[in-house]
Amino acid sequence: MENVKEYLKDINKSFESRARLGIMSVLMVEESVDFAYLKEALQLTDGNLASHLRALEEERYIWVEKQFVGRKPNTRYGATPTGRDAFVSHLDALERLIMTNKP
């Protein structure tokens, strides 16, 4: 049981929710995506997605770019180097936790 405590300390709370895990998973593969893409891919409401994106932005794990495409506003998101590093560390911690505590 002591091993579990040791590995859990490396789990990043910023990525505990399914939505944030999904957002970062998409942004690790795609250089940048727009709000509509994330909403469709993750099946989240506008408000739910916006709040999770804001939290990741506050941690400086993602960047945000607002622009107009034609006359329509468009917001794009991408993972920052800090966000990429934090997410990889989080995934590594999860893997260590799982592999160490296999039955």
Tab-separated table of N, CA and C in Angstrom:
chain	number	residue	atom	x	y	z
A	1	MET	N	0.811	-1.198	0.000
A	1	MET	CA	0.000	0.000	0.000
A	1	MET	C	0.856	1.265	0.000
A	2	GLU	N	2.020	1.191	0.582
A	2	GLU	CA	2.925	2.345	0.618
A	2	GLU	C	3.339	2.757	-0.790
A	3	ASN	N	3.512	1.779	-1.688
A	3	ASN	CA	3.860	2.092	-3.075
A	3	ASN	C	2.788	2.938	-3.736
A	4	VAL	N	1.541	2.642	-3.462
A	4	VAL	CA	0.439	3.389	-4.060
A	4	VAL	C	0.535	4.860	-3.662
A	5	LYS	N	0.763	5.138	-2.392
A	5	LYS	CA	0.895	6.523	-1.932
A	5	LYS	C	2.039	7.220	-2.652
A	6	GLU	N	3.133	6.524	-2.828
A	6	GLU	CA	4.307	7.095	-3.493
A	6	GLU	C	3.988	7.474	-4.938
A	7	TYR	N	3.298	6.615	-5.648
A	7	TYR	CA	2.978	6.890	-7.050
A	7	TYR	C	1.858	7.909	-7.198
A	8	LEU	N	0.924	7.924	-6.280
A	8	LEU	CA	-0.181	8.877	-6.367
A	8	LEU	C	0.279	10.321	-6.224
A	9	LYS	N	1.371	10.540	-5.521
A	9	LYS	CA	1.852	11.914	-5.356
A	9	LYS	C	2.304	12.523	-6.678
A	10	ASP	N	2.619	11.696	-7.673
A	10	ASP	CA	3.049	12.189	-8.979
A	10	ASP	C	1.890	12.411	-9.950
A	11	ILE	N	0.676	12.061	-9.542
A	11	ILE	CA	-0.497	12.270	-10.390
A	11	ILE	C	-0.853	13.759	-10.349
A	12	ASN	N	-1.003	14.362	-11.521
A	12	ASN	CA	-1.290	15.792	-11.629
A	12	ASN	C	-2.796	16.031	-11.520
A	13	LYS	N	-3.216	16.741	-10.487
A	13	LYS	CA	-4.644	16.993	-10.255
A	13	LYS	C	-5.299	17.754	-11.407
A	14	SER	N	-4.522	18.504	-12.162
A	14	SER	CA	-5.082	19.262	-13.291
A	14	SER	C	-5.653	18.360	-14.369
A	15	PHE	N	-5.219	17.106	-14.392
A	15	PHE	CA	-5.664	16.175	-15.429
A	15	PHE	C	-6.579	15.077	-14.886
A	16	GLU	N	-7.102	15.248	-13.678
A	16	GLU	CA	-7.931	14.203	-13.074
A	16	GLU	C	-9.281	14.029	-13.754
A	17	SER	N	-9.842	15.090	-14.304
A	17	SER	CA	-11.168	14.968	-14.911
A	17	SER	C	-11.074	14.369	-16.314
A	18	ARG	N	-12.124	13.676	-16.689
A	18	ARG	CA	-12.197	13.061	-18.017
A	18	ARG	C	-12.073	14.121	-19.107
A	19	ALA	N	-12.705	15.274	-18.891
A	19	ALA	CA	-12.684	16.345	-19.892
A	19	ALA	C	-11.267	16.862	-20.121
A	20	ARG	N	-10.535	17.138	-19.056
A	20	ARG	CA	-9.170	17.671	-19.204
A	20	ARG	C	-8.223	16.623	-19.766
A	21	LEU	N	-8.421	15.389	-19.366
A	21	LEU	CA	-7.629	14.299	-19.940
A	21	LEU	C	-7.883	14.221	-21.447
A	22	GLY	N	-9.138	14.355	-21.837
A	22	GLY	CA	-9.499	14.329	-23.251
A	22	GLY	C	-8.939	15.511	-24.017
A	23	ILE	N	-9.052	16.700	-23.445
A	23	ILE	CA	-8.530	17.905	-24.098
A	23	ILE	C	-7.042	17.751	-24.360
A	24	MET	N	-6.303	17.378	-23.330
A	24	MET	CA	-4.853	17.256	-23.495
A	24	MET	C	-4.487	16.120	-24.440
A	25	SER	N	-5.245	15.039	-24.428
A	25	SER	CA	-4.981	13.932	-25.353
A	25	SER	C	-5.114	14.402	-26.796
A	26	VAL	N	-6.148	15.178	-27.077
A	26	VAL	CA	-6.333	15.719	-28.428
A	26	VAL	C	-5.184	16.655	-28.781
A	27	LEU	N	-4.826	17.544	-27.850
A	27	LEU	CA	-3.802	18.546	-28.138
A	27	LEU	C	-2.390	17.968	-28.206
A	28	MET	N	-2.193	16.779	-27.694
A	28	MET	CA	-0.888	16.121	-27.840
A	28	MET	C	-0.717	15.581	-29.256
A	29	VAL	N	-1.823	15.325	-29.938
A	29	VAL	CA	-1.794	14.767	-31.295
A	29	VAL	C	-1.903	15.871	-32.344
A	30	GLU	N	-2.781	16.823	-32.094
A	30	GLU	CA	-3.026	17.922	-33.033
A	30	GLU	C	-2.280	19.170	-32.566
A	31	GLU	N	-1.658	19.867	-33.500
A	31	GLU	CA	-0.931	21.089	-33.136
A	31	GLU	C	-1.871	22.126	-32.525
A	32	SER	N	-3.028	22.296	-33.152
A	32	SER	CA	-4.053	23.179	-32.599
A	32	SER	C	-5.408	22.767	-33.158
A	33	VAL	N	-6.439	23.047	-32.386
A	33	VAL	CA	-7.816	22.741	-32.797
A	33	VAL	C	-8.711	23.883	-32.335
A	34	ASP	N	-9.881	23.984	-32.962
A	34	ASP	CA	-10.801	25.029	-32.531
A	34	ASP	C	-11.814	24.474	-31.526
A	35	PHE	N	-12.550	25.394	-30.934
A	35	PHE	CA	-13.507	25.056	-29.886
A	35	PHE	C	-14.521	24.028	-30.373
A	36	ALA	N	-15.043	24.238	-31.580
A	36	ALA	CA	-16.071	23.334	-32.116
A	36	ALA	C	-15.535	21.911	-32.264
A	37	TYR	N	-14.283	21.778	-32.676
A	37	TYR	CA	-13.674	20.452	-32.826
A	37	TYR	C	-13.619	19.741	-31.476
A	38	LEU	N	-13.129	20.446	-30.453
A	38	LEU	CA	-13.046	19.844	-29.116
A	38	LEU	C	-14.433	19.490	-28.582
A	39	LYS	N	-15.381	20.374	-28.791
A	39	LYS	CA	-16.744	20.136	-28.312
A	39	LYS	C	-17.313	18.863	-28.925
A	40	GLU	N	-17.137	18.709	-30.227
A	40	GLU	CA	-17.653	17.529	-30.932
A	40	GLU	C	-16.884	16.270	-30.532
A	41	ALA	N	-15.574	16.357	-30.512
A	41	ALA	CA	-14.741	15.187	-30.209
A	41	ALA	C	-14.979	14.662	-28.798
A	42	LEU	N	-15.172	15.572	-27.857
A	42	LEU	CA	-15.296	15.178	-26.450
A	42	LEU	C	-16.741	15.117	-25.963
A	43	GLN	N	-17.674	15.539	-26.821
A	43	GLN	CA	-19.099	15.513	-26.474
A	43	GLN	C	-19.372	16.254	-25.163
A	44	LEU	N	-18.896	17.511	-25.107
A	44	LEU	CA	-19.095	18.354	-23.934
A	44	LEU	C	-19.982	19.539	-24.296
A	45	THR	N	-20.642	20.101	-23.299
A	45	THR	CA	-21.415	21.317	-23.535
A	45	THR	C	-20.458	22.501	-23.651
A	46	ASP	N	-20.946	23.594	-24.213
A	46	ASP	CA	-20.119	24.798	-24.346
A	46	ASP	C	-19.560	25.241	-22.998
A	47	GLY	N	-20.437	25.338	-22.003
A	47	GLY	CA	-20.016	25.816	-20.691
A	47	GLY	C	-19.027	24.898	-20.006
A	48	ASN	N	-19.272	23.603	-20.086
A	48	ASN	CA	-18.382	22.627	-19.467
A	48	ASN	C	-17.003	22.675	-20.123
A	49	LEU	N	-16.980	22.660	-21.449
A	49	LEU	CA	-15.704	22.716	-22.169
A	49	LEU	C	-14.972	24.013	-21.857
A	50	ALA	N	-15.680	25.127	-21.886
A	50	ALA	CA	-15.054	26.430	-21.629
A	50	ALA	C	-14.417	26.479	-20.242
A	51	SER	N	-15.084	25.929	-19.237
A	51	SER	CA	-14.524	25.976	-17.881
A	51	SER	C	-13.264	25.120	-17.765
A	52	HIS	N	-13.246	23.965	-18.417
A	52	HIS	CA	-12.052	23.117	-18.377
A	52	HIS	C	-10.902	23.743	-19.166
A	53	LEU	N	-11.215	24.356	-20.293
A	53	LEU	CA	-10.181	25.048	-21.075
A	53	LEU	C	-9.596	26.207	-20.272
A	54	ARG	N	-10.441	26.948	-19.589
A	54	ARG	CA	-9.982	28.070	-18.770
A	54	ARG	C	-9.038	27.584	-17.666
A	55	ALA	N	-9.386	26.486	-17.036
A	55	ALA	CA	-8.537	25.942	-15.966
A	55	ALA	C	-7.172	25.533	-16.509
A	56	LEU	N	-7.149	24.891	-17.673
A	56	LEU	CA	-5.873	24.487	-18.274
A	56	LEU	C	-5.069	25.707	-18.719
A	57	GLU	N	-5.761	26.740	-19.191
A	57	GLU	CA	-5.078	27.976	-19.584
A	57	GLU	C	-4.459	28.656	-18.361
A	58	GLU	N	-5.173	28.676	-17.252
A	58	GLU	CA	-4.651	29.284	-16.025
A	58	GLU	C	-3.392	28.576	-15.539
A	59	GLU	N	-3.309	27.279	-15.784
A	59	GLU	CA	-2.112	26.508	-15.418
A	59	GLU	C	-0.987	26.696	-16.440
A	60	ARG	N	-1.307	27.397	-17.521
A	60	ARG	CA	-0.378	27.616	-18.641
A	60	ARG	C	-0.048	26.311	-19.369
A	61	TYR	N	-1.010	25.398	-19.362
A	61	TYR	CA	-0.849	24.124	-20.067
A	61	TYR	C	-1.330	24.208	-21.508
A	62	ILE	N	-2.177	25.201	-21.797
A	62	ILE	CA	-2.624	25.404	-23.172
A	62	ILE	C	-2.517	26.886	-23.522
A	63	TRP	N	-2.424	27.155	-24.816
A	63	TRP	CA	-2.478	28.538	-25.301
A	63	TRP	C	-3.797	28.724	-26.045
A	64	VAL	N	-4.214	29.975	-26.130
A	64	VAL	CA	-5.482	30.316	-26.771
A	64	VAL	C	-5.215	31.411	-27.794
A	65	GLU	N	-5.791	31.239	-28.979
A	65	GLU	CA	-5.657	32.249	-30.030
A	65	GLU	C	-7.052	32.574	-30.555
A	66	LYS	N	-7.430	33.836	-30.427
A	66	LYS	CA	-8.744	34.270	-30.914
A	66	LYS	C	-8.532	35.063	-32.196
A	67	GLN	N	-9.349	34.744	-33.190
A	67	GLN	CA	-9.240	35.418	-34.479
A	67	GLN	C	-10.604	35.413	-35.153
A	68	PHE	N	-10.681	36.075	-36.278
A	68	PHE	CA	-11.903	36.036	-37.085
A	68	PHE	C	-11.602	35.284	-38.362
A	69	VAL	N	-12.484	34.380	-38.723
A	69	VAL	CA	-12.419	33.670	-39.994
A	69	VAL	C	-13.620	34.181	-40.782
A	70	GLY	N	-13.312	35.004	-41.776
A	70	GLY	CA	-14.395	35.721	-42.429
A	70	GLY	C	-14.946	36.711	-41.422
A	71	ARG	N	-16.211	36.619	-41.151
A	71	ARG	CA	-16.833	37.502	-40.151
A	71	ARG	C	-17.137	36.771	-38.847
A	72	LYS	N	-16.728	35.519	-38.770
A	72	LYS	CA	-17.057	34.722	-37.586
A	72	LYS	C	-15.854	34.607	-36.655
A	73	PRO	N	-16.097	34.746	-35.347
A	73	PRO	CA	-14.997	34.547	-34.396
A	73	PRO	C	-14.596	33.070	-34.353
A	74	ASN	N	-13.308	32.842	-34.176
A	74	ASN	CA	-12.782	31.481	-34.104
A	74	ASN	C	-11.721	31.454	-33.018
A	75	THR	N	-11.838	30.507	-32.111
A	75	THR	CA	-10.863	30.359	-31.029
A	75	THR	C	-10.159	29.028	-31.192
A	76	ARG	N	-8.821	29.084	-31.230
A	76	ARG	CA	-8.005	27.880	-31.383
A	76	ARG	C	-7.214	27.647	-30.100
A	77	TYR	N	-6.944	26.371	-29.848
A	77	TYR	CA	-6.226	25.967	-28.640
A	77	TYR	C	-5.088	25.034	-29.022
A	78	GLY	N	-3.998	25.126	-28.273
A	78	GLY	CA	-2.880	24.217	-28.461
A	78	GLY	C	-2.186	23.987	-27.129
A	79	ALA	N	-1.429	22.919	-27.046
A	79	ALA	CA	-0.690	22.609	-25.814
A	79	ALA	C	0.615	23.395	-25.791
A	80	THR	N	0.933	23.981	-24.658
A	80	THR	CA	2.212	24.668	-24.492
A	80	THR	C	3.291	23.625	-24.194
A	81	PRO	N	4.568	23.983	-24.340
A	81	PRO	CA	5.624	23.044	-23.937
A	81	PRO	C	5.479	22.612	-22.470
A	82	THR	N	5.105	23.545	-21.605
A	82	THR	CA	4.885	23.214	-20.190
A	82	THR	C	3.751	22.207	-20.044
A	83	GLY	N	2.677	22.424	-20.788
A	83	GLY	CA	1.534	21.517	-20.749
A	83	GLY	C	1.882	20.137	-21.264
A	84	ARG	N	2.644	20.091	-22.351
A	84	ARG	CA	3.067	18.800	-22.911
A	84	ARG	C	3.910	18.034	-21.893
A	85	ASP	N	4.872	18.725	-21.286
A	85	ASP	CA	5.734	18.078	-20.287
A	85	ASP	C	4.922	17.581	-19.092
A	86	ALA	N	4.008	18.410	-18.610
A	86	ALA	CA	3.187	18.027	-17.452
A	86	ALA	C	2.303	16.828	-17.785
A	87	PHE	N	1.757	16.810	-18.993
A	87	PHE	CA	0.869	15.708	-19.380
A	87	PHE	C	1.648	14.403	-19.534
A	88	VAL	N	2.819	14.473	-20.134
A	88	VAL	CA	3.654	13.274	-20.270
A	88	VAL	C	4.041	12.755	-18.884
A	89	SER	N	4.397	13.645	-17.969
A	89	SER	CA	4.735	13.233	-16.598
A	89	SER	C	3.540	12.578	-15.917
A	90	HIS	N	2.360	13.124	-16.148
A	90	HIS	CA	1.130	12.558	-15.582
A	90	HIS	C	0.892	11.145	-16.124
A	91	LEU	N	1.019	10.985	-17.437
A	91	LEU	CA	0.823	9.660	-18.042
A	91	LEU	C	1.870	8.665	-17.548
A	92	ASP	N	3.105	9.125	-17.404
A	92	ASP	CA	4.165	8.256	-16.868
A	92	ASP	C	3.830	7.809	-15.446
A	93	ALA	N	3.322	8.734	-14.637
A	93	ALA	CA	2.955	8.396	-13.256
A	93	ALA	C	1.817	7.379	-13.230
A	94	LEU	N	0.831	7.559	-14.100
A	94	LEU	CA	-0.267	6.588	-14.185
A	94	LEU	C	0.253	5.212	-14.594
A	95	GLU	N	1.147	5.201	-15.565
A	95	GLU	CA	1.699	3.926	-16.029
A	95	GLU	C	2.476	3.229	-14.914
A	96	ARG	N	3.294	3.987	-14.179
A	96	ARG	CA	4.054	3.396	-13.066
A	96	ARG	C	3.107	2.842	-12.009
A	97	LEU	N	2.064	3.591	-11.708
A	97	LEU	CA	1.081	3.150	-10.716
A	97	LEU	C	0.434	1.838	-11.143
A	98	ILE	N	0.024	1.763	-12.388
A	98	ILE	CA	-0.638	0.557	-12.894
A	98	ILE	C	0.325	-0.618	-12.953
A	99	MET	N	1.499	-0.400	-13.499
A	99	MET	CA	2.456	-1.499	-13.683
A	99	MET	C	2.986	-2.027	-12.348
A	100	THR	N	3.158	-1.153	-11.388
A	100	THR	CA	3.697	-1.561	-10.094
A	100	THR	C	2.668	-2.298	-9.253
A	101	ASN	N	1.412	-1.998	-9.457
A	101	ASN	CA	0.364	-2.567	-8.613
A	101	ASN	C	-0.497	-3.594	-9.333
A	102	LYS	N	0.064	-4.202	-10.370
A	102	LYS	CA	-0.657	-5.278	-11.060
A	102	LYS	C	-0.772	-6.478	-10.135
A	103	PRO	N	-1.901	-7.195	-10.216
A	103	PRO	CA	-2.045	-8.384	-9.364
A	103	PRO	C	-1.099	-9.495	-9.791
